[in-house]
Amino acid sequence: MGTSVWGKAYILFLALAAGFVWISSRALPDVVASHFGGSGLANGYMSHEGYVAFMLALLVGLAVFVVLLPNWLIAVPGARINLPNRDYWLAPERRAATVATLRGFMLRIGTLLTAILVYAHWLVVEANALTPPRLDNTWFLAGLAVFVLATLASVAGLIVRFARVPSKRSP
């Protein structure tokens, strides 16, 4: 990921997210309601330790596969990068800027994924505080809608960024 300020900020955000999951999980019971039906009522359970391990592995695993691994792969010389107008954007004089843009995109997506996972975890903690455990589907769907819209906006921004080749201006 390099030493970019945004890369370091993402690692800090990920560490804080993992810390939040670890600490807030203390409020969970020994058997955690971890899956909820359309009505919001729990219909799946995990052990406390299993749930915490799963959430932490999911946070770190997604960070590795969505941010860290792709950041490393696009830096490899000759890496196959599929972009609109690929030859233009990956020309030697523009490659570094293109790779930096792609890394920024991956950081945004990784940040969004981390945020939605932490948000879903918090809703699970709140749901398990109720008897019987019940997830507030309104808040879950609202969070999911924000996540989807932000992801679509990021993807659209990336497509717009690379869809056109700047025209040469005549003097």
mmCIF file of C-alpha atoms in Angstrom:
data_model
loop_
_atom_site.group_PDB
_atom_site.id
_atom_site.type_symbol
_atom_site.label_atom_id
_atom_site.label_comp_id
_atom_site.label_asym_id
_atom_site.label_seq_id
_atom_site.Cartn_x
_atom_site.Cartn_y
_atom_site.Cartn_z
ATOM 1 C CA MET A 1 0.000 0.000 0.000
ATOM 2 C CA GLY A 2 2.997 2.235 0.219
ATOM 3 C CA THR A 3 3.486 4.961 2.756
ATOM 4 C CA SER A 4 0.710 7.294 1.659
ATOM 5 C CA VAL A 5 -1.068 9.275 4.321
ATOM 6 C CA TRP A 6 -4.369 7.722 3.200
ATOM 7 C CA GLY A 7 -2.910 4.228 3.396
ATOM 8 C CA LYS A 8 -1.741 4.863 6.944
ATOM 9 C CA ALA A 9 -5.123 6.395 7.802
ATOM 10 C CA TYR A 10 -6.863 3.278 6.490
ATOM 11 C CA ILE A 11 -4.648 0.990 8.579
ATOM 12 C CA LEU A 12 -5.435 3.144 11.635
ATOM 13 C CA PHE A 13 -9.172 3.041 10.814
ATOM 14 C CA LEU A 14 -9.020 -0.737 10.433
ATOM 15 C CA ALA A 15 -7.190 -1.096 13.758
ATOM 16 C CA LEU A 16 -9.750 1.143 15.477
ATOM 17 C CA ALA A 17 -12.590 -0.852 13.896
ATOM 18 C CA ALA A 18 -11.081 -4.124 15.115
ATOM 19 C CA GLY A 19 -10.605 -2.614 18.569
ATOM 20 C CA PHE A 20 -14.208 -1.455 18.593
ATOM 21 C CA VAL A 21 -15.452 -4.939 17.653
ATOM 22 C CA TRP A 22 -13.242 -6.511 20.316
ATOM 23 C CA ILE A 23 -14.296 -4.132 23.102
ATOM 24 C CA SER A 24 -17.990 -3.846 22.219
ATOM 25 C CA SER A 25 -18.243 -7.632 21.982
ATOM 26 C CA ARG A 26 -17.848 -7.770 25.741
ATOM 27 C CA ALA A 27 -21.522 -6.775 25.933
ATOM 28 C CA LEU A 28 -22.575 -9.867 23.987
ATOM 29 C CA PRO A 29 -23.939 -12.984 25.702
ATOM 30 C CA ASP A 30 -22.222 -16.392 25.664
ATOM 31 C CA VAL A 31 -24.498 -17.426 22.779
ATOM 32 C CA VAL A 32 -24.801 -14.592 20.263
ATOM 33 C CA ALA A 33 -27.792 -14.103 17.997
ATOM 34 C CA SER A 34 -25.856 -13.563 14.780
ATOM 35 C CA HIS A 35 -28.403 -14.046 12.011
ATOM 36 C CA PHE A 36 -31.797 -12.424 11.754
ATOM 37 C CA GLY A 37 -34.828 -13.045 9.581
ATOM 38 C CA GLY A 38 -36.882 -10.510 7.662
ATOM 39 C CA SER A 39 -38.898 -9.690 10.765
ATOM 40 C CA GLY A 40 -35.711 -8.901 12.673
ATOM 41 C CA LEU A 41 -36.030 -11.890 14.981
ATOM 42 C CA ALA A 42 -32.932 -14.020 15.522
ATOM 43 C CA ASN A 43 -32.817 -17.298 13.627
ATOM 44 C CA GLY A 44 -29.120 -18.145 13.871
ATOM 45 C CA TYR A 45 -26.675 -18.258 16.769
ATOM 46 C CA MET A 46 -22.922 -18.544 17.379
ATOM 47 C CA SER A 47 -20.751 -18.885 20.416
ATOM 48 C CA HIS A 48 -19.399 -15.594 21.740
ATOM 49 C CA GLU A 49 -15.835 -16.567 20.870
ATOM 50 C CA GLY A 50 -16.865 -17.790 17.413
ATOM 51 C CA TYR A 51 -18.729 -14.582 16.640
ATOM 52 C CA VAL A 52 -15.845 -12.335 17.725
ATOM 53 C CA ALA A 53 -13.306 -14.414 15.785
ATOM 54 C CA PHE A 54 -15.557 -14.385 12.713
ATOM 55 C CA MET A 55 -16.064 -10.602 12.802
ATOM 56 C CA LEU A 56 -12.370 -9.862 13.304
ATOM 57 C CA ALA A 57 -11.390 -12.321 10.556
ATOM 58 C CA LEU A 58 -13.951 -10.742 8.235
ATOM 59 C CA LEU A 59 -12.628 -7.240 8.918
ATOM 60 C CA VAL A 60 -9.016 -8.216 8.357
ATOM 61 C CA GLY A 61 -9.771 -10.619 5.498
ATOM 62 C CA LEU A 62 -11.690 -8.018 3.517
ATOM 63 C CA ALA A 63 -8.925 -5.490 4.123
ATOM 64 C CA VAL A 64 -6.392 -7.943 2.736
ATOM 65 C CA PHE A 65 -8.424 -8.964 -0.317
ATOM 66 C CA VAL A 66 -9.937 -5.582 -1.196
ATOM 67 C CA VAL A 67 -7.152 -3.168 -0.271
ATOM 68 C CA LEU A 68 -3.774 -4.684 0.537
ATOM 69 C CA LEU A 69 -3.541 -7.486 -2.038
ATOM 70 C CA PRO A 70 -4.777 -5.389 -4.993
ATOM 71 C CA ASN A 71 -2.457 -2.533 -3.956
ATOM 72 C CA TRP A 72 0.452 -4.913 -4.054
ATOM 73 C CA LEU A 73 -0.623 -6.560 -7.328
ATOM 74 C CA ILE A 74 -1.021 -3.342 -9.325
ATOM 75 C CA ALA A 75 2.517 -2.316 -8.375
ATOM 76 C CA VAL A 76 3.980 -5.428 -10.013
ATOM 77 C CA PRO A 77 5.557 -4.484 -13.351
ATOM 78 C CA GLY A 78 3.463 -5.810 -16.214
ATOM 79 C CA ALA A 79 0.383 -6.259 -14.028
ATOM 80 C CA ARG A 80 -2.789 -6.704 -16.047
ATOM 81 C CA ILE A 81 -5.026 -3.789 -15.202
ATOM 82 C CA ASN A 82 -8.367 -3.611 -16.974
ATOM 83 C CA LEU A 83 -9.389 0.004 -17.590
ATOM 84 C CA PRO A 84 -11.249 1.924 -20.256
ATOM 85 C CA ASN A 85 -8.632 3.434 -22.579
ATOM 86 C CA ARG A 86 -6.065 1.220 -20.921
ATOM 87 C CA ASP A 87 -3.196 2.003 -23.303
ATOM 88 C CA TYR A 88 -3.542 5.725 -22.692
ATOM 89 C CA TRP A 89 -3.884 5.579 -18.894
ATOM 90 C CA LEU A 90 -1.125 3.007 -18.417
ATOM 91 C CA ALA A 91 1.393 4.701 -20.696
ATOM 92 C CA PRO A 92 4.688 5.098 -18.795
ATOM 93 C CA GLU A 93 4.199 8.845 -18.270
ATOM 94 C CA ARG A 94 0.723 8.338 -16.721
ATOM 95 C CA ARG A 95 1.057 4.940 -15.050
ATOM 96 C CA ALA A 96 2.066 6.255 -11.606
ATOM 97 C CA ALA A 97 -0.888 8.654 -11.460
ATOM 98 C CA THR A 98 -3.260 5.925 -12.685
ATOM 99 C CA VAL A 99 -2.011 3.468 -10.073
ATOM 100 C CA ALA A 100 -2.375 6.164 -7.382
ATOM 101 C CA THR A 101 -5.994 6.738 -8.473
ATOM 102 C CA LEU A 102 -6.732 3.004 -8.362
ATOM 103 C CA ARG A 103 -5.142 2.735 -4.920
ATOM 104 C CA GLY A 104 -7.316 5.601 -3.709
ATOM 105 C CA PHE A 105 -10.378 3.811 -5.048
ATOM 106 C CA MET A 106 -9.442 0.590 -3.269
ATOM 107 C CA LEU A 107 -8.927 2.528 -0.032
ATOM 108 C CA ARG A 108 -12.397 4.084 -0.375
ATOM 109 C CA ILE A 109 -14.008 0.706 -1.002
ATOM 110 C CA GLY A 110 -12.082 -0.846 1.879
ATOM 111 C CA THR A 111 -13.142 1.988 4.166
ATOM 112 C CA LEU A 112 -16.777 1.574 3.144
ATOM 113 C CA LEU A 113 -16.645 -2.200 3.717
ATOM 114 C CA THR A 114 -15.000 -1.758 7.103
ATOM 115 C CA ALA A 115 -17.578 0.842 8.093
ATOM 116 C CA ILE A 116 -20.592 -1.277 7.081
ATOM 117 C CA LEU A 117 -19.193 -4.309 8.924
ATOM 118 C CA VAL A 118 -18.632 -2.298 12.099
ATOM 119 C CA TYR A 119 -22.105 -0.796 11.734
ATOM 120 C CA ALA A 120 -23.674 -4.250 11.294
ATOM 121 C CA HIS A 121 -21.710 -5.482 14.307
ATOM 122 C CA TRP A 122 -23.052 -2.618 16.408
ATOM 123 C CA LEU A 123 -26.598 -3.483 15.338
ATOM 124 C CA VAL A 124 -25.949 -7.099 16.398
ATOM 125 C CA VAL A 125 -24.709 -5.885 19.791
ATOM 126 C CA GLU A 126 -27.853 -3.763 20.161
ATOM 127 C CA ALA A 127 -30.080 -6.633 19.023
ATOM 128 C CA ASN A 128 -28.561 -8.986 21.576
ATOM 129 C CA ALA A 129 -29.369 -6.530 24.361
ATOM 130 C CA LEU A 130 -33.066 -7.258 23.752
ATOM 131 C CA THR A 131 -35.052 -10.280 24.881
ATOM 132 C CA PRO A 132 -35.664 -11.972 22.545
ATOM 133 C CA PRO A 133 -32.821 -10.674 20.331
ATOM 134 C CA ARG A 134 -34.225 -8.514 17.534
ATOM 135 C CA LEU A 135 -32.380 -6.599 14.818
ATOM 136 C CA ASP A 136 -33.760 -3.206 13.882
ATOM 137 C CA ASN A 137 -34.219 -3.780 10.155
ATOM 138 C CA THR A 138 -34.974 -0.114 9.510
ATOM 139 C CA TRP A 139 -31.527 0.914 10.724
ATOM 140 C CA PHE A 140 -29.897 -2.027 8.961
ATOM 141 C CA LEU A 141 -31.535 -1.165 5.634
ATOM 142 C CA ALA A 142 -30.682 2.524 6.051
ATOM 143 C CA GLY A 143 -27.033 1.658 6.642
ATOM 144 C CA LEU A 144 -27.037 -0.737 3.719
ATOM 145 C CA ALA A 145 -28.560 1.948 1.475
ATOM 146 C CA VAL A 146 -25.833 4.434 2.458
ATOM 147 C CA PHE A 147 -23.186 1.793 1.790
ATOM 148 C CA VAL A 148 -24.603 0.895 -1.636
ATOM 149 C CA LEU A 149 -24.996 4.534 -2.688
ATOM 150 C CA ALA A 150 -21.477 5.441 -1.556
ATOM 151 C CA THR A 151 -20.054 2.390 -3.342
ATOM 152 C CA LEU A 152 -21.939 3.235 -6.544
ATOM 153 C CA ALA A 153 -20.725 6.829 -6.343
ATOM 154 C CA SER A 154 -17.124 5.617 -5.969
ATOM 155 C CA VAL A 155 -17.443 3.231 -8.902
ATOM 156 C CA ALA A 156 -19.098 5.909 -11.054
ATOM 157 C CA GLY A 157 -16.316 8.337 -10.182
ATOM 158 C CA LEU A 158 -13.709 5.805 -11.232
ATOM 159 C CA ILE A 159 -15.486 5.069 -14.516
ATOM 160 C CA VAL A 160 -15.856 8.768 -15.317
ATOM 161 C CA ARG A 161 -12.197 9.347 -14.455
ATOM 162 C CA PHE A 162 -10.955 6.783 -16.976
ATOM 163 C CA ALA A 163 -13.737 6.780 -19.592
ATOM 164 C CA ARG A 164 -12.400 9.690 -21.577
ATOM 165 C CA VAL A 165 -9.001 10.444 -22.916
ATOM 166 C CA PRO A 166 -8.245 14.176 -22.662
ATOM 167 C CA SER A 167 -8.336 15.752 -26.076
ATOM 168 C CA LYS A 168 -5.220 17.417 -27.383
ATOM 169 C CA ARG A 169 -5.669 21.142 -27.593
ATOM 170 C CA SER A 170 -4.282 22.852 -30.615
ATOM 171 C CA PRO A 171 -2.205 26.003 -29.986
#
